[in-house]
C-alpha positions as semicolon CSV with decimal commas, in nm:
position;residue;x (nm);y (nm);z (nm)
1;X;1,920;0,659;-0,825
2;X;1,617;0,436;-0,785
3;X;1,594;0,092;-0,637
4;X;1,466;-0,235;-0,775
5;X;1,089;-0,273;-0,752
6;X;0,990;-0,633;-0,819
7;X;0,660;-0,710;-0,985
8;X;0,387;-0,881;-0,785
9;X;0,475;-1,211;-0,953
10;X;0,843;-1,166;-0,868
11;X;0,756;-1,086;-0,505
12;X;0,539;-1,397;-0,483
13;X;0,813;-1,617;-0,633
14;X;1,066;-1,466;-0,390
15;X;0,831;-1,533;-0,097
16;X;0,788;-1,896;-0,206
17;X;1,165;-1,935;-0,245
18;X;1,218;-1,781;0,100
19;X;0,972;-2,023;0,257
20;X;1,115;-2,315;0,063
21;X;1,450;-2,264;0,232
22;X;1,293;-2,367;0,562
23;X;1,094;-2,661;0,426
24;X;1,374;-2,920;0,384
25;X;1,526;-2,834;0,720
26;X;1,193;-2,854;0,902
27;X;1,090;-3,171;0,717
28;X;1,424;-3,337;0,788
29;X;1,407;-3,243;1,156
30;X;1,045;-3,361;1,186
31;X;1,120;-3,692;1,012
32;X;1,419;-3,751;1,238
33;X;1,204;-3,678;1,542
34;X;0,925;-3,912;1,423
35;X;1,156;-4,200;1,335
36;X;1,393;-4,140;1,625
37;X;1,227;-4,397;1,852
38;X;1,495;-4,640;1,961
39;X;1,766;-4,470;1,754
40;X;1,845;-4,188;1,993
41;X;1,744;-3,826;1,961
42;X;1,846;-3,624;1,657
43;X;2,159;-3,416;1,704
44;X;2,107;-3,064;1,840
45;X;2,042;-2,785;1,593
46;X;2,375;-2,611;1,543
47;X;2,508;-2,301;1,368
48;X;2,568;-2,483;1,040
49;X;2,203;-2,580;1,014
50;X;2,072;-2,227;1,063
51;X;2,344;-2,034;0,877
52;X;2,152;-1,979;0,550
53;X;1,820;-1,917;0,723
54;X;1,983;-1,673;0,963
55;X;2,149;-1,476;0,682
56;X;1,824;-1,454;0,489
57;X;1,611;-1,355;0,787
58;X;1,861;-1,087;0,886
59;X;1,860;-0,953;0,530
60;X;1,480;-0,922;0,531
61;X;1,442;-0,808;0,891
62;X;1,269;-1,127;1,001
63;X;1,542;-1,260;1,230
64;X;1,301;-1,232;1,522
65;X;1,065;-1,485;1,369
66;X;1,346;-1,739;1,323
67;X;1,474;-1,665;1,674
68;X;1,127;-1,711;1,821
69;X;1,080;-2,044;1,639
70;X;1,422;-2,163;1,754
71;X;1,361;-2,050;2,113
72;X;1,061;-2,286;2,131
73;X;1,289;-2,587;2,082
74;X;1,497;-2,772;2,336
75;X;1,746;-2,928;2,093
76;X;1,972;-2,629;2,021
77;X;2,344;-2,602;2,066
78;X;2,454;-2,330;2,307
79;X;2,558;-2,105;2,016
80;X;2,218;-2,125;1,846
81;X;2,030;-2,086;2,176
82;X;2,237;-1,772;2,250
83;X;2,165;-1,634;1,902
84;X;1,791;-1,694;1,946
85;X;1,790;-1,527;2,288
86;X;1,988;-1,222;2,171
87;X;1,786;-1,180;1,850
88;X;1,462;-1,187;2,048
89;X;1,596;-0,940;2,307
90;X;1,704;-0,707;2,026
91;X;1,366;-0,744;1,854
92;X;1,178;-0,676;2,176
93;X;1,385;-0,364;2,252
94;X;1,338;-0,234;1,899
95;X;0,964;-0,308;1,906
96;X;0,933;-0,126;2,239
97;X;1,111;0,180;2,094
98;X;0,899;0,169;1,778
99;X;0,574;0,136;1,971
100;X;0,671;0,425;2,202
101;X;0,750;0,636;1,893
102;X;0,421;0,533;1,735
103;X;0,228;0,622;2,051
104;X;0,390;0,967;2,064
105;X;0,314;1,020;1,695
106;X;-0,050;0,916;1,731
107;X;-0,086;1,146;2,034
108;X;0,056;1,436;1,832
109;X;-0,171;1,359;1,537
110;X;-0,475;1,328;1,764
111;X;-0,378;1,663;1,916
112;X;-0,396;1,808;1,564
113;X;-0,744;1,657;1,518
114;X;-0,621;1,368;1,302
115;X;-0,711;1,004;1,362
116;X;-0,463;0,806;1,151
117;X;-0,526;0,455;1,028
118;X;-0,233;0,232;1,121
119;X;-0,112;0,017;0,833
120;X;0,096;-0,300;0,789
121;X;0,340;-0,385;1,069
122;X;0,231;-0,091;1,283
123;X;-0,126;-0,218;1,295
124;X;-0,014;-0,576;1,355
125;X;0,217;-0,482;1,644
126;X;-0,048;-0,268;1,815
127;X;-0,308;-0,542;1,769
128;X;-0,075;-0,801;1,922
129;X;-0,093;-1,027;1,617
130;X;0,251;-1,178;1,675
131;X;0,326;-1,426;1,955
132;X;0,612;-1,211;2,084
133;X;0,691;-0,840;2,031
134;X;1,034;-0,941;1,901
135;X;0,887;-1,180;1,645
136;X;0,856;-0,922;1,368
137;X;1,062;-0,609;1,330
138;X;0,885;-0,317;1,171
139;X;1,095;-0,154;0,902
140;X;0,895;0,166;0,934
141;X;0,575;0,313;1,069
142;X;0,299;0,333;0,809
143;X;-0,009;0,546;0,863
144;X;-0,293;0,663;0,641
145;X;-0,448;1,010;0,663
146;X;-0,678;1,191;0,426
147;X;-0,522;1,410;0,158
148;X;-0,664;1,718;0,334
149;X;-0,496;1,612;0,662
150;X;-0,155;1,557;0,505
151;X;-0,009;1,907;0,577
152;X;-0,117;1,895;0,943
153;X;0,011;1,537;0,977
154;X;0,351;1,635;0,838
155;X;0,364;1,937;1,072
156;X;0,280;1,718;1,374
157;X;0,553;1,468;1,278
158;X;0,806;1,746;1,222
159;X;0,727;1,887;1,567
160;X;0,841;1,548;1,704
161;X;1,173;1,568;1,516
162;X;1,087;1,390;1,193
163;X;1,240;1,533;0,876
164;X;1,123;1,472;0,521
165;X;1,332;1,216;0,336
166;X;1,389;1,315;-0,028
167;X;1,256;1,037;-0,250
168;X;1,196;0,973;-0,612
169;X;0,839;0,874;-0,699
170;X;0,685;0,712;-0,398
171;X;0,351;0,582;-0,277
172;X;0,387;0,778;0,049
173;X;0,572;1,070;0,205
174;X;0,875;0,946;0,398
175;X;1,002;1,114;0,714
176;X;1,284;1,008;0,944
177;X;1,346;1,071;1,313
178;X;1,721;1,029;1,373
179;X;1,690;1,046;1,752
180;X;1,446;0,754;1,758
181;X;1,587;0,580;1,450
182;X;1,236;0,560;1,304
183;X;1,119;0,592;0,945
184;X;0,761;0,712;0,901
185;X;0,558;0,676;0,584
186;X;0,244;0,887;0,564
187;X;0,004;0,759;0,302
188;X;-0,286;0,967;0,175
189;X;-0,444;0,703;-0,047
C-alpha cells in the first residue's frame, strides 16, 4: 500500500494554507497591541486561540516552532505557557538524541572511508540554522553518498543497529534504528 504523494503545486498550496492559518491570528494580535493604547492590554493568548495551530503543527512535526514563537511572548495563559515549555523541552531532547545518533553515524561512515553530505533537516540542525534546537524536529536523518559507497554506507549503518525498511519505490534507501527511534534515508543521487 502506497501513500499519497502530492504534486509540487499541491505541496505549495498546502504550505500557503498552513501559513495562512497563522496570519489572521498574528494580524489580530498585532492590531490589538498597536491600538491597545489607553484601552488596556489584549487578553492573554489562551488554549482556544492556539488549538487549531497546535493540532496542525503537531500533525506536521513543527510543534517546536509554534512553541518557540509562543515562548517569546509574555501574554500567555498558564496552560499555553506550559504547553510551549513542554513542547520545547521535548523538541530539545529529541534533537539531542537525533544529533547524537547522527554523530555516531557520521563517525561510522567516516571510519568506512565515506564522507556523507548531510541533507535537509540534518544539515540545518548541525549548522545551527534554527534559533533553538527544539524549534524544528527532524523526521529522519537524510544523507547523500555516492552510488559506489552505498553498500559500505548501509553496512556501517547496520553495524550501528539500523535495519532496512521495506519500501515501495523510493528516492532513497530507508533504514530504522529501533533503539534510537531514528529513521535514516541514504540517498545516492
